Tab-separated table of C-alpha atoms in Angstrom:
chain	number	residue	atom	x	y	z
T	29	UNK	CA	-35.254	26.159	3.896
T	30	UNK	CA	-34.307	23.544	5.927
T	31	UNK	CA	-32.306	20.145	5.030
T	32	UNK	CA	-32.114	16.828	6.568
T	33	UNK	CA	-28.518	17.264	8.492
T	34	UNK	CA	-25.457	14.869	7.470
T	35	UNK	CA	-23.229	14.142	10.359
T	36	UNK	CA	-20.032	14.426	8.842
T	37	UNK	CA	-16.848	13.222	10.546
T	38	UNK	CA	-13.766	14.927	10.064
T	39	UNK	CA	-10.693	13.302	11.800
T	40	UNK	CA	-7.869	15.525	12.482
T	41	UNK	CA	-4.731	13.844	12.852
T	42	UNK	CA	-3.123	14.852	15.862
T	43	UNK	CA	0.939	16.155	15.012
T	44	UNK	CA	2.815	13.283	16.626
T	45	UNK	CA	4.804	14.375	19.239
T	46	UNK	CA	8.591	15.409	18.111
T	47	UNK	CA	10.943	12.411	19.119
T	48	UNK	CA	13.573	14.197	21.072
T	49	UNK	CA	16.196	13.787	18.552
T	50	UNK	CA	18.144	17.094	19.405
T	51	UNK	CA	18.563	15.790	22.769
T	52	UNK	CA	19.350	12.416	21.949
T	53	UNK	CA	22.349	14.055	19.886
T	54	UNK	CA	23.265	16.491	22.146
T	55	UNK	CA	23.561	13.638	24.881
T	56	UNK	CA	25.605	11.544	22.034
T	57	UNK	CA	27.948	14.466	21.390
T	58	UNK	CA	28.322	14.910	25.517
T	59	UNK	CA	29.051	10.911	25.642
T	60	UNK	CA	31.923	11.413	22.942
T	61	UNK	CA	33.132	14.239	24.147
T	62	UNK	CA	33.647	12.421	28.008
T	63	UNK	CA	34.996	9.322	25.975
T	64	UNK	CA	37.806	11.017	24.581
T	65	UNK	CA	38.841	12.660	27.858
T	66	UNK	CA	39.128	9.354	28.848
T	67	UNK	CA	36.188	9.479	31.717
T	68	UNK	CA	34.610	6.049	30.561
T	69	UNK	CA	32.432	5.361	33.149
T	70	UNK	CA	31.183	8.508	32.960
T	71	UNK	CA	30.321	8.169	29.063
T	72	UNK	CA	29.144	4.967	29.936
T	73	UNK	CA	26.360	6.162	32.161
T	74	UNK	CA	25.135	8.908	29.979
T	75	UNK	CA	25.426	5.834	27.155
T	76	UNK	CA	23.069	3.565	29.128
T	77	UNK	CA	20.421	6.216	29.779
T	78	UNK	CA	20.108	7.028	25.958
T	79	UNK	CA	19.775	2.802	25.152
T	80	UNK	CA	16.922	2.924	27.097
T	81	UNK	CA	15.291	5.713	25.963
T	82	UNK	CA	15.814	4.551	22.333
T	83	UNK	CA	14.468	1.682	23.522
T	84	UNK	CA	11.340	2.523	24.346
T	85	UNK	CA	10.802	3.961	20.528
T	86	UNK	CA	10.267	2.533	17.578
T	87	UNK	CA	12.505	2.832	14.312
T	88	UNK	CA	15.944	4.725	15.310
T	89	UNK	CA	17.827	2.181	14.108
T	90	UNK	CA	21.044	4.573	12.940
T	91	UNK	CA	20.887	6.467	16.839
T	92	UNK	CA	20.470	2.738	18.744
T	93	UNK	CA	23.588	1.314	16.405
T	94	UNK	CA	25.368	4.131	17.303
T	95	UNK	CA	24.654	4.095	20.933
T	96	UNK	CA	25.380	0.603	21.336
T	97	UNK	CA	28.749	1.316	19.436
T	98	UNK	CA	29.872	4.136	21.814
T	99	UNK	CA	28.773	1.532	24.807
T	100	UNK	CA	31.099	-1.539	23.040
T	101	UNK	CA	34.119	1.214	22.345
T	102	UNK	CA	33.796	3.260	25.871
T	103	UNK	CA	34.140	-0.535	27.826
T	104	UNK	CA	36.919	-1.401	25.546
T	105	UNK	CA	38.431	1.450	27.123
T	106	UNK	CA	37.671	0.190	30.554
T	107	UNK	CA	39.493	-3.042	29.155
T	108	UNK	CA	35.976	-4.709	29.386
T	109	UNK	CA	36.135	-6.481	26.213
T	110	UNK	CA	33.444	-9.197	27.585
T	111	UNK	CA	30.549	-6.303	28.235
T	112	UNK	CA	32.003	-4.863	24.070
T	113	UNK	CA	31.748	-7.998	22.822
T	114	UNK	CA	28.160	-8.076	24.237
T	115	UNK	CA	26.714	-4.519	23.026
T	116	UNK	CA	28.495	-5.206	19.637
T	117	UNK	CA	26.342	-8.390	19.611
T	118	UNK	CA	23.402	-5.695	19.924
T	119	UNK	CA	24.399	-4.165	17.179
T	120	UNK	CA	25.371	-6.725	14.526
T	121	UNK	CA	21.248	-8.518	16.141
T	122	UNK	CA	20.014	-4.965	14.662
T	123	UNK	CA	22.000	-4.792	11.167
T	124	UNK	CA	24.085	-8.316	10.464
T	125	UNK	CA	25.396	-6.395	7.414
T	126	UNK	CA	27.146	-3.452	9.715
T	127	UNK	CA	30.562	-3.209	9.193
T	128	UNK	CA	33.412	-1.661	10.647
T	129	UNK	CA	35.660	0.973	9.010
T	130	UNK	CA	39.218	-1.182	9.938
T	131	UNK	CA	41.005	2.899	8.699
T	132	UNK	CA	39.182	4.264	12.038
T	133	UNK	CA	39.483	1.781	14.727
T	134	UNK	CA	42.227	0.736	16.352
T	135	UNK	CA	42.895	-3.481	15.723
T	136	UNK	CA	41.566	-4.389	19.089
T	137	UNK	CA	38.686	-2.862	18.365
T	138	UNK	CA	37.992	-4.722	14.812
T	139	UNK	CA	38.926	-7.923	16.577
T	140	UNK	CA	36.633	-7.501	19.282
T	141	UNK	CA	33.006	-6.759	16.524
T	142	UNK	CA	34.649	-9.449	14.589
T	143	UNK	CA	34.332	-11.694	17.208
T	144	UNK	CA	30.860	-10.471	18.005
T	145	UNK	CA	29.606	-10.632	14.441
T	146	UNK	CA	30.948	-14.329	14.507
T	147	UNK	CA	29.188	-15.213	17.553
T	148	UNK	CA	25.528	-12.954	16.406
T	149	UNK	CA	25.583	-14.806	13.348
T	150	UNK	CA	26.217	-18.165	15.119
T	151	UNK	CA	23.342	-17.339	17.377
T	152	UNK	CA	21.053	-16.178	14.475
T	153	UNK	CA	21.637	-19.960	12.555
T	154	UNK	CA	21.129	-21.594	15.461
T	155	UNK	CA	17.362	-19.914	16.010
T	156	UNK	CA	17.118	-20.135	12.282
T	157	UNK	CA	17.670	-24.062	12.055
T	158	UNK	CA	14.253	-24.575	14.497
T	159	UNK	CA	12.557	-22.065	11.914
T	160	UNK	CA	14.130	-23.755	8.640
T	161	UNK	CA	12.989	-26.800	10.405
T	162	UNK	CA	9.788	-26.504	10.909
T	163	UNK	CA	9.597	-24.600	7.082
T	164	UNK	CA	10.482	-28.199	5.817
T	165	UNK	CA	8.634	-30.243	7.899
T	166	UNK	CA	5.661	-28.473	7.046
T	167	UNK	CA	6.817	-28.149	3.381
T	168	UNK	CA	6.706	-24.422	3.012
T	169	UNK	CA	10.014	-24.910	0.723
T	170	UNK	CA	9.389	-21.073	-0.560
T	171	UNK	CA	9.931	-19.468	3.009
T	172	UNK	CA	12.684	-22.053	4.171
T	173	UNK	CA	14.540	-20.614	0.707
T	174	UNK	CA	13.485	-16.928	2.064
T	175	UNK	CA	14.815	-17.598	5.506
T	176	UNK	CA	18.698	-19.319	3.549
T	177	UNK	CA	18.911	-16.347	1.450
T	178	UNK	CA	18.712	-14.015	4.570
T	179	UNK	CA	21.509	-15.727	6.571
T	180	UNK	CA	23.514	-16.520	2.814
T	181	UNK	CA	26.172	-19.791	2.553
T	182	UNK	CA	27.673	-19.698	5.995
T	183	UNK	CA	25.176	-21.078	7.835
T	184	UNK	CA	25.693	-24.834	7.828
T	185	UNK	CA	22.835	-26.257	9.698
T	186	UNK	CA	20.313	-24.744	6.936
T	187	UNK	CA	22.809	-25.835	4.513
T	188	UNK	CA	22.691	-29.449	5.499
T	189	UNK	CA	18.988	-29.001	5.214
T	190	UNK	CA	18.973	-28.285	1.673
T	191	UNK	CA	19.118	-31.629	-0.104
T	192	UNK	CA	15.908	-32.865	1.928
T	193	UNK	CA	14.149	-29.472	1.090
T	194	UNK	CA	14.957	-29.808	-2.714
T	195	UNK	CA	13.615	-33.456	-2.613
T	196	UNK	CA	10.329	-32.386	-1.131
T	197	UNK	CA	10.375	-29.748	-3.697
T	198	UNK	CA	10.713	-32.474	-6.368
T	199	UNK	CA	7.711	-34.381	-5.005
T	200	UNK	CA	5.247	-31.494	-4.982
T	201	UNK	CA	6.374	-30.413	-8.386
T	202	UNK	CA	6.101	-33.595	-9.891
T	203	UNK	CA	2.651	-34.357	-8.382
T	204	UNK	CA	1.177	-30.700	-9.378
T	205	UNK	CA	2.677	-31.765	-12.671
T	206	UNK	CA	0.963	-35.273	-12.190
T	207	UNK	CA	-2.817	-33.097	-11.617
T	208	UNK	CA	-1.650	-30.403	-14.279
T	209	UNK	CA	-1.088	-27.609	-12.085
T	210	UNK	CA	1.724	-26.321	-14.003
T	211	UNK	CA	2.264	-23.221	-12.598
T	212	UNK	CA	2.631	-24.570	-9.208
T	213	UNK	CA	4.596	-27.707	-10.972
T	214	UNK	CA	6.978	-25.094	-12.256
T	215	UNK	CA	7.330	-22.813	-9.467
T	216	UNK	CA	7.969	-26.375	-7.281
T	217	UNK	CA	10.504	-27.635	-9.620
T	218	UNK	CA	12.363	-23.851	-10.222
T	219	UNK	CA	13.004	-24.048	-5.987
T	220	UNK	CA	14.660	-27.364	-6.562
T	221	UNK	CA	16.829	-25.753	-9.082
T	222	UNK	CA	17.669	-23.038	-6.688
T	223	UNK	CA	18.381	-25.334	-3.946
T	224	UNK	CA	20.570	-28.084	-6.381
T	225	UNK	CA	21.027	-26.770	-9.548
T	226	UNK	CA	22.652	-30.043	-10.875
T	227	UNK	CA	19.199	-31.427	-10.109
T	228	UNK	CA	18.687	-33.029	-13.539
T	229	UNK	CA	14.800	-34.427	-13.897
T	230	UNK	CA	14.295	-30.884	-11.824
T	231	UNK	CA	15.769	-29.401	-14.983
T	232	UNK	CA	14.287	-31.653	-17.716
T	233	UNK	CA	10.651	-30.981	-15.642
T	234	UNK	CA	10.995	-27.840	-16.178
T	235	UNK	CA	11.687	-26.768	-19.237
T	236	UNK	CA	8.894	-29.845	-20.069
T	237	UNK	CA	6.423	-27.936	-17.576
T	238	UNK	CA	7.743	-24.435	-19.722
T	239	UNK	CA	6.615	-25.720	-22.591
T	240	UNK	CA	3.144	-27.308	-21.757
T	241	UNK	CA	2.828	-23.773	-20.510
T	242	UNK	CA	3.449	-21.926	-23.548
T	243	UNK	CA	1.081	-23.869	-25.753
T	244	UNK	CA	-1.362	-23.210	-23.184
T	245	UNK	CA	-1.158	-19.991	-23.810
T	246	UNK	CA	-0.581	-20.122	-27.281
T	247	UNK	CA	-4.301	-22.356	-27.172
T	248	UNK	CA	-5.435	-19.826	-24.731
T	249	UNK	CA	-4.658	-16.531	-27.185
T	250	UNK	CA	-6.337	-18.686	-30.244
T	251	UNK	CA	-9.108	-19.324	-28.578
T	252	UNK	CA	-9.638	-15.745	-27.000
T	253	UNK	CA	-9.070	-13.896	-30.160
T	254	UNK	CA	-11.982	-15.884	-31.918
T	255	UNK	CA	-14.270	-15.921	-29.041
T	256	UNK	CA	-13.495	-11.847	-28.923
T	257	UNK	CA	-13.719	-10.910	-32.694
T	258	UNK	CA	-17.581	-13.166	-32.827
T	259	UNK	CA	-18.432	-11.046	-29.852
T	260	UNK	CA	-18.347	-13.606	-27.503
T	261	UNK	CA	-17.145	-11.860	-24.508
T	262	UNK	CA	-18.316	-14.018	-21.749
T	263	UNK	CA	-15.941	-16.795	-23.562
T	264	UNK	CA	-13.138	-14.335	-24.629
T	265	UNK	CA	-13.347	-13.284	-20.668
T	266	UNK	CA	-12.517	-16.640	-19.627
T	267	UNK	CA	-9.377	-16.776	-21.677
T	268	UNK	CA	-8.246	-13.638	-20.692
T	269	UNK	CA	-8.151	-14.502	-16.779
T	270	UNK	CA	-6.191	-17.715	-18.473
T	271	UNK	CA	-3.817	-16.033	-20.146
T	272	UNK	CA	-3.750	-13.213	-17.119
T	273	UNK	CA	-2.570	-16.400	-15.081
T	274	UNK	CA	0.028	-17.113	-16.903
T	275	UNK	CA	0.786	-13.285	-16.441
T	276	UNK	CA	1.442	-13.887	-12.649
T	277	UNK	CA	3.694	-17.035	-13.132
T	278	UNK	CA	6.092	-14.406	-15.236
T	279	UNK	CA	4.388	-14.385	-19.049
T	280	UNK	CA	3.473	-10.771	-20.141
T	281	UNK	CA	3.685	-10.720	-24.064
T	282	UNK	CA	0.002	-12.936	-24.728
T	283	UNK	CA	-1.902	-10.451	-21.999
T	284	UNK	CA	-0.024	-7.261	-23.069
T	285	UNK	CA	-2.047	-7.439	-26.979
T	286	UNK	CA	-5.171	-8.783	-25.368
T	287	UNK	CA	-5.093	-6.110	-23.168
T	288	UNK	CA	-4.167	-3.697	-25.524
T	289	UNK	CA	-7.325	-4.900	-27.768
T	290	UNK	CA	-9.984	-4.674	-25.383
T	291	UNK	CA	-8.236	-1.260	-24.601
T	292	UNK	CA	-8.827	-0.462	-28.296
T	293	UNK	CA	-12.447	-1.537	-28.173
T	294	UNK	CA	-13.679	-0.033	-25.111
T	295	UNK	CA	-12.066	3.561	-26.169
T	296	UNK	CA	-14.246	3.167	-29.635
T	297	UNK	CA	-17.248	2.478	-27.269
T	298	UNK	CA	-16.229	5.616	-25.008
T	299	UNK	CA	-16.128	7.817	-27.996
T	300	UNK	CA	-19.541	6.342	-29.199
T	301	UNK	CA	-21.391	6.892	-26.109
T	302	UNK	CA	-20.091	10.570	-26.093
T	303	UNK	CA	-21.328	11.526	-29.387
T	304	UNK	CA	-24.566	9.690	-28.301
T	305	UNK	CA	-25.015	11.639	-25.110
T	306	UNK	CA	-25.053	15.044	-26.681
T	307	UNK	CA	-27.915	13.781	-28.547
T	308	UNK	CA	-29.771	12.751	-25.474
T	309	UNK	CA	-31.131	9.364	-27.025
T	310	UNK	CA	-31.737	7.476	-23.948
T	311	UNK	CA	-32.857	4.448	-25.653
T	312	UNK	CA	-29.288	4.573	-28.125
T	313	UNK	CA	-27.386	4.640	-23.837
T	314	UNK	CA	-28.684	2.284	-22.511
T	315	UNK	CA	-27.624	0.041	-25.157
T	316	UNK	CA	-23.890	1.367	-24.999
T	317	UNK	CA	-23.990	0.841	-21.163
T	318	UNK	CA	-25.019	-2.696	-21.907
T	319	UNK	CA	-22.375	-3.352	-24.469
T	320	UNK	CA	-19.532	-1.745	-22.164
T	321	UNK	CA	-20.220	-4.026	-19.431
T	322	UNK	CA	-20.547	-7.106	-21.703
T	323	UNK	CA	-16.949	-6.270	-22.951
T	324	UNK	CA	-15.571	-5.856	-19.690
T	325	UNK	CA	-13.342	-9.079	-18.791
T	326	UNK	CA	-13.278	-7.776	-15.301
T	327	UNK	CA	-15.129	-4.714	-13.491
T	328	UNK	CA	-11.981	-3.099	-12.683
T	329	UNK	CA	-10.867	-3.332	-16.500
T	330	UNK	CA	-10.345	0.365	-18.161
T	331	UNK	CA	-11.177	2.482	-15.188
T	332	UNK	CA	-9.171	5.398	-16.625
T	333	UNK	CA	-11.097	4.996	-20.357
T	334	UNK	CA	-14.623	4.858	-18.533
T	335	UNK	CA	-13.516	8.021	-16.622
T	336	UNK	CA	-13.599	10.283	-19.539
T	337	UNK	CA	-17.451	8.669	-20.269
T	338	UNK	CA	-19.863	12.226	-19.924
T	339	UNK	CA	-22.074	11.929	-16.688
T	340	UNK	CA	-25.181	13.504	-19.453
T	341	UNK	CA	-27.276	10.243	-18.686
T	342	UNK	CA	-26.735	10.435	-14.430
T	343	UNK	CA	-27.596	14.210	-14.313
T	344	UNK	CA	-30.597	13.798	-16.823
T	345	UNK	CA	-31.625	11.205	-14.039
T	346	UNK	CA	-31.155	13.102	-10.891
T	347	UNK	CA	-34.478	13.665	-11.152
T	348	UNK	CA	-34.964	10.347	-7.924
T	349	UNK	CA	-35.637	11.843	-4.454
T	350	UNK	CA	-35.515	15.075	-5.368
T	351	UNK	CA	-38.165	17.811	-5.571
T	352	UNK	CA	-41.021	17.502	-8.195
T	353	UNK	CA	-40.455	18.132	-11.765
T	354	UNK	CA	-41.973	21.407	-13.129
T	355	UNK	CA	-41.124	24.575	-14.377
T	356	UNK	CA	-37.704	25.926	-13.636
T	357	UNK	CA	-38.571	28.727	-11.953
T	358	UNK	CA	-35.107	30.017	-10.451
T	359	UNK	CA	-35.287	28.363	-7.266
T	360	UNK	CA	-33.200	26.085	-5.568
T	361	UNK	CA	-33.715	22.827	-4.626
T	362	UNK	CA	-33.776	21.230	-1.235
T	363	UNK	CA	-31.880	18.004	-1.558
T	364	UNK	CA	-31.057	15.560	1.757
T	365	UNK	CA	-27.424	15.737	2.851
T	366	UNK	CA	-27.440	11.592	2.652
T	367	UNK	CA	-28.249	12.242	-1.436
T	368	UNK	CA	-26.449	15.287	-1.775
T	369	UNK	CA	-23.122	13.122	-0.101
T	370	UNK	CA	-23.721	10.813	-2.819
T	371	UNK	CA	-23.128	13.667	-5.530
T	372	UNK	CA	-19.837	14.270	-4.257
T	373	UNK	CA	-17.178	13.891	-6.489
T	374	UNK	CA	-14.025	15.420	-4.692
T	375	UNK	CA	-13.507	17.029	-1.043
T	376	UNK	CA	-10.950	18.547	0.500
T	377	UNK	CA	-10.493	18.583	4.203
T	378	UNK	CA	-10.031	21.797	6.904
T	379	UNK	CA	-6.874	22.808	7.046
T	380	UNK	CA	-5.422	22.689	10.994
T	381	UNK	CA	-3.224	25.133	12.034
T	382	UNK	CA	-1.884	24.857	15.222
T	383	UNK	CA	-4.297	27.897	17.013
T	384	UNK	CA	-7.450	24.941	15.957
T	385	UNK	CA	-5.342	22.661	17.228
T	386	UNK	CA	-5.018	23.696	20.649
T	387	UNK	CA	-9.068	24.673	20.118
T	388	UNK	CA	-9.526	20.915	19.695
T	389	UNK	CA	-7.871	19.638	22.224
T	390	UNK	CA	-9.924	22.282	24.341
T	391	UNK	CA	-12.415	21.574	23.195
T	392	UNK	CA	-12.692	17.901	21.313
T	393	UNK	CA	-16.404	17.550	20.222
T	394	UNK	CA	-16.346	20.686	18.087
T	395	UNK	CA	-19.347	21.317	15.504
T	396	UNK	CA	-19.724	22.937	13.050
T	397	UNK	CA	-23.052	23.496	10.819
T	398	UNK	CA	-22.943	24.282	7.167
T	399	UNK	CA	-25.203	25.454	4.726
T	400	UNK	CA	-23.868	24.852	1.219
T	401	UNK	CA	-25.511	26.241	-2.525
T	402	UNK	CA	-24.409	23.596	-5.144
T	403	UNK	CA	-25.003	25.570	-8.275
T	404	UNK	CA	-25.929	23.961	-11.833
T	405	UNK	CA	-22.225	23.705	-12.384
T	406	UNK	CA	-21.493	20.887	-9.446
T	407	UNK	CA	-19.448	24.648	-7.365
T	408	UNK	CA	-19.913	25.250	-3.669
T	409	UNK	CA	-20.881	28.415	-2.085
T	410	UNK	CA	-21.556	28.373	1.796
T	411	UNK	CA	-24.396	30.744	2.355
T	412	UNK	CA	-24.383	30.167	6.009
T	413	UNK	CA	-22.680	28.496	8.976
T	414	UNK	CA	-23.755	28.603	12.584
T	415	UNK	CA	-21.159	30.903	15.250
T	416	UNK	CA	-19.215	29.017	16.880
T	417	UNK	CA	-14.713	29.698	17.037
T	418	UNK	CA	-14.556	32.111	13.498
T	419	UNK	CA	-11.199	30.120	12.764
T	420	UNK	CA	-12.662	26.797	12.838
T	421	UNK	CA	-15.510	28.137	11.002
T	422	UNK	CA	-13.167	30.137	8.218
T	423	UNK	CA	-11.323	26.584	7.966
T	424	UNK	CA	-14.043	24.487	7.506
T	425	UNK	CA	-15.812	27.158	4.401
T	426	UNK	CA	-12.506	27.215	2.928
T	427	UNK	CA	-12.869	23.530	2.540
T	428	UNK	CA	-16.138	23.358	1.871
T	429	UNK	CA	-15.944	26.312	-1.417
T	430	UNK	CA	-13.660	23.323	-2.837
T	431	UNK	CA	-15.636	20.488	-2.988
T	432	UNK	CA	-16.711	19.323	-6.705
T	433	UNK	CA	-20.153	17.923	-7.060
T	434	UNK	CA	-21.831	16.356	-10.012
T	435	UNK	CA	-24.883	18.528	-11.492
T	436	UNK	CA	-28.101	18.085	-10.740
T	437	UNK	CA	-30.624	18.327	-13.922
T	438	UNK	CA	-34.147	17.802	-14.290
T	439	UNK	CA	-37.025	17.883	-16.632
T	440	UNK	CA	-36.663	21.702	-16.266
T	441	UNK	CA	-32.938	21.488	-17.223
T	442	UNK	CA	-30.277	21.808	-14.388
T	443	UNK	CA	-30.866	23.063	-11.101
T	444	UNK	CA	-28.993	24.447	-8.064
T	445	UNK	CA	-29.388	22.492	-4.886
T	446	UNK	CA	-29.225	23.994	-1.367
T	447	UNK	CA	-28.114	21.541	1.722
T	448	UNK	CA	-27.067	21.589	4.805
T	449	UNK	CA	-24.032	19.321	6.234
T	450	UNK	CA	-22.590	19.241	9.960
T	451	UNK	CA	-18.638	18.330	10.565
T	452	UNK	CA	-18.029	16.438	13.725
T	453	UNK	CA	-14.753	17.565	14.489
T	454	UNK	CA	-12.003	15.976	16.666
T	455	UNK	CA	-8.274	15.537	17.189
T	456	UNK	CA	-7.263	11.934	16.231
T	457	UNK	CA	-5.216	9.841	18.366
């Protein structure tokens, strides 16, 4: 029997190649070792050759640190303090928090960073004051607040920008307030309090903007709960993305019980459409179906409750593109891979071992044709697959023998499908 074939693409991930990380230590190790036989240009050397091969990778941030370290202490022993000063600049540029142990290093040494961290941070608020800059010009207030945080109270440039960022704050709060966008009011005015705290119509704006909010949500639950209990969803859904607004600007309790009560509803619908399935009433369904989606206040709403729903009413339908109804006589029947696919309700993928993965690098278009028996219970059994390499072919059946399918049924009651599916299989990059 023969199937329409459905290419399907398998993408093996390629095992990225091991960072040399034993060697990178080894050489580390070697560097320490010449250090402290006092052969600093020697360690020095080896030093420079691991920055830039660390360089050229990404992430390594504990193995650059601690390259750039031995490169700052082995020039300090060359009395180079200018060229230590420098690489501890490197480090403090990749962690400003890095800190000295003052117990392990001599005090030239914790003078030296110190002076580097002074100078890196120096360096970072002077970029940071063009940033900050053009954060306020162009009234981002949020991100010049993000950028302060970062660089904390020492930075006195963004610090002198701070009054002039809470007072555009102020003006795009109390506008928002002004249109009766309170949650962007509120967020506006909460930045000026974080930038001047003894901002006082900030203050008194607030807690006014707080409590416009709360009786809008107080309104908000009112008017949901009666829209919801007279069944009118379409209205009750418009409160809910109300009150699921409020949610985002930090208000949880109001959304938590409406939540909880559509939750309530939707399981009692669940249940119904259950018991209502066994009895195959069609009619008794498609009414169900039509009162779950009217409840719904968004599509994504109760995913995990509509998961237990039976699938009776999609297998009693299966019937569409499939062979003619009739007697079931035994045989199986010959569904197209594309509809089949659609059946498909978990896969799992060849496993790779390294033997297939030198075979795919070999050879990197390899395919591999399947013919799969889904019996009446959604199984697998692969009844035939064409010769190509018997490891790639034992992977890809013991793959295949796990897939989950939904049931096919028709007039004749349920029926066992036979298809035929072809895996494209290649390395990826």
């Amino acid at each position: 029997m023969l199937g329409i074939v459905f290419v399907l693409l398998t993408t093996v991930q390629a095992a990225a190649q091991p960072a040399p990380q034993d060697e990178v230590k080894d050489a580390l190790a070697h560097a320490e070792a010449l250090y402290y036989a006092a052969r600093f240009s020697d360690s020095i050397a080896l030093l420079a050759r691991i920055d830039d091969l660390l360089k050229t990778q990404p992430g390594k941030q504990p193995e650059k640190i601690d390259t750039k370290l031995r490169l700052a202490l082995a020039h300090i022993g060359l009395n180079d303090t200018a060229k230590a000063k420098s690489y501890f600049m490197e480090v403090y540029a990749l962690n400003p928090a890095y800190a000295l142990d003052a117990d392990l290093f001599s005090p030239k040494v914790v003078a030296v960073a110190s002076d580097a961290k002074a100078e890196q941070f120096k360096a970072r608020c002077s970029t940071a004051q063009t940033e900050a800059r053009a954060h306020v010009d162009g009234g981002q207030i949020q991100s010049f607040l993000t950028l302060l945080r970062s660089l904390g109270p020492n930075c006195a440039a963004l610090e002198a920008l701070k009054p002039e960022a809470a007072d555009i704050a102020y003006k795009m709060g109390a506008a928002a307030y002004k249109y009766r966008d309170l949650f962007k009011a509120l967020s506006n005015f909460e930045m000026v309090l974080a930038l001047s705290p003894e901002h006082e119509l900030a203050q008194e704006y607030a807690d006014l903007t707080r409590g416009k909010i709360q009786v809008g949500q107080d309104r908000s639950l009112i008017d949901w709960q009666r829209a919801f209990d007279a069944q009118h969803f379409k209205e009750a859904a418009a409160d809910y993305n109300r009150l699921a607004e409020a949610k985002d600007n930090g208000s949880t309790t109001a959304l938590a019980y409406v939540r909880n009560e559509y939750r309530k509803a939707l399981s009692g619908l669940v249940e119904e459409w259950n018991r209502t399935c066994a009895g195959g009433n069609r009619a008794a369904m498609s009414a169900l179906r039509g009162r779950i989606s009217e409840l719904l206040p968004e599509p994504s709403f109760g995913e995990d409750l509509r998961a237990q729903m039976v699938s009776c009413d999609e297998t009693k339908n299966a019937n569409i593109d499939i062979a003619p109804k009739g007697d079931n006589d035994g045989t199986c029947l010959t569904m197209q891979s594309q509809l089949a696919m659609t059946r498909l309700r978990s896969r799992v993928d060849p496993a790779i071992t390294g033997e297939l993965r030198l075979y795919l690098k070999i050879n990197p278009q390899a395919v591999v044709r399947v013919k799969a028996r889904i019996n009446e219970a959604g199984d697998v059994t692969v009844t035939g697959i064409t010769d190509g390499n018997p490891l790639l072919n034992n992977a890809v059946r013991g793959a295949v023998t796990q897939w989950k399918f939904t049931p096919v049924r028709d007039d004749s009651g349920p029926r066992c499908v036979d298809t035929e599916i072809t895996f494209a299989l290649k390395l990826g990059q």
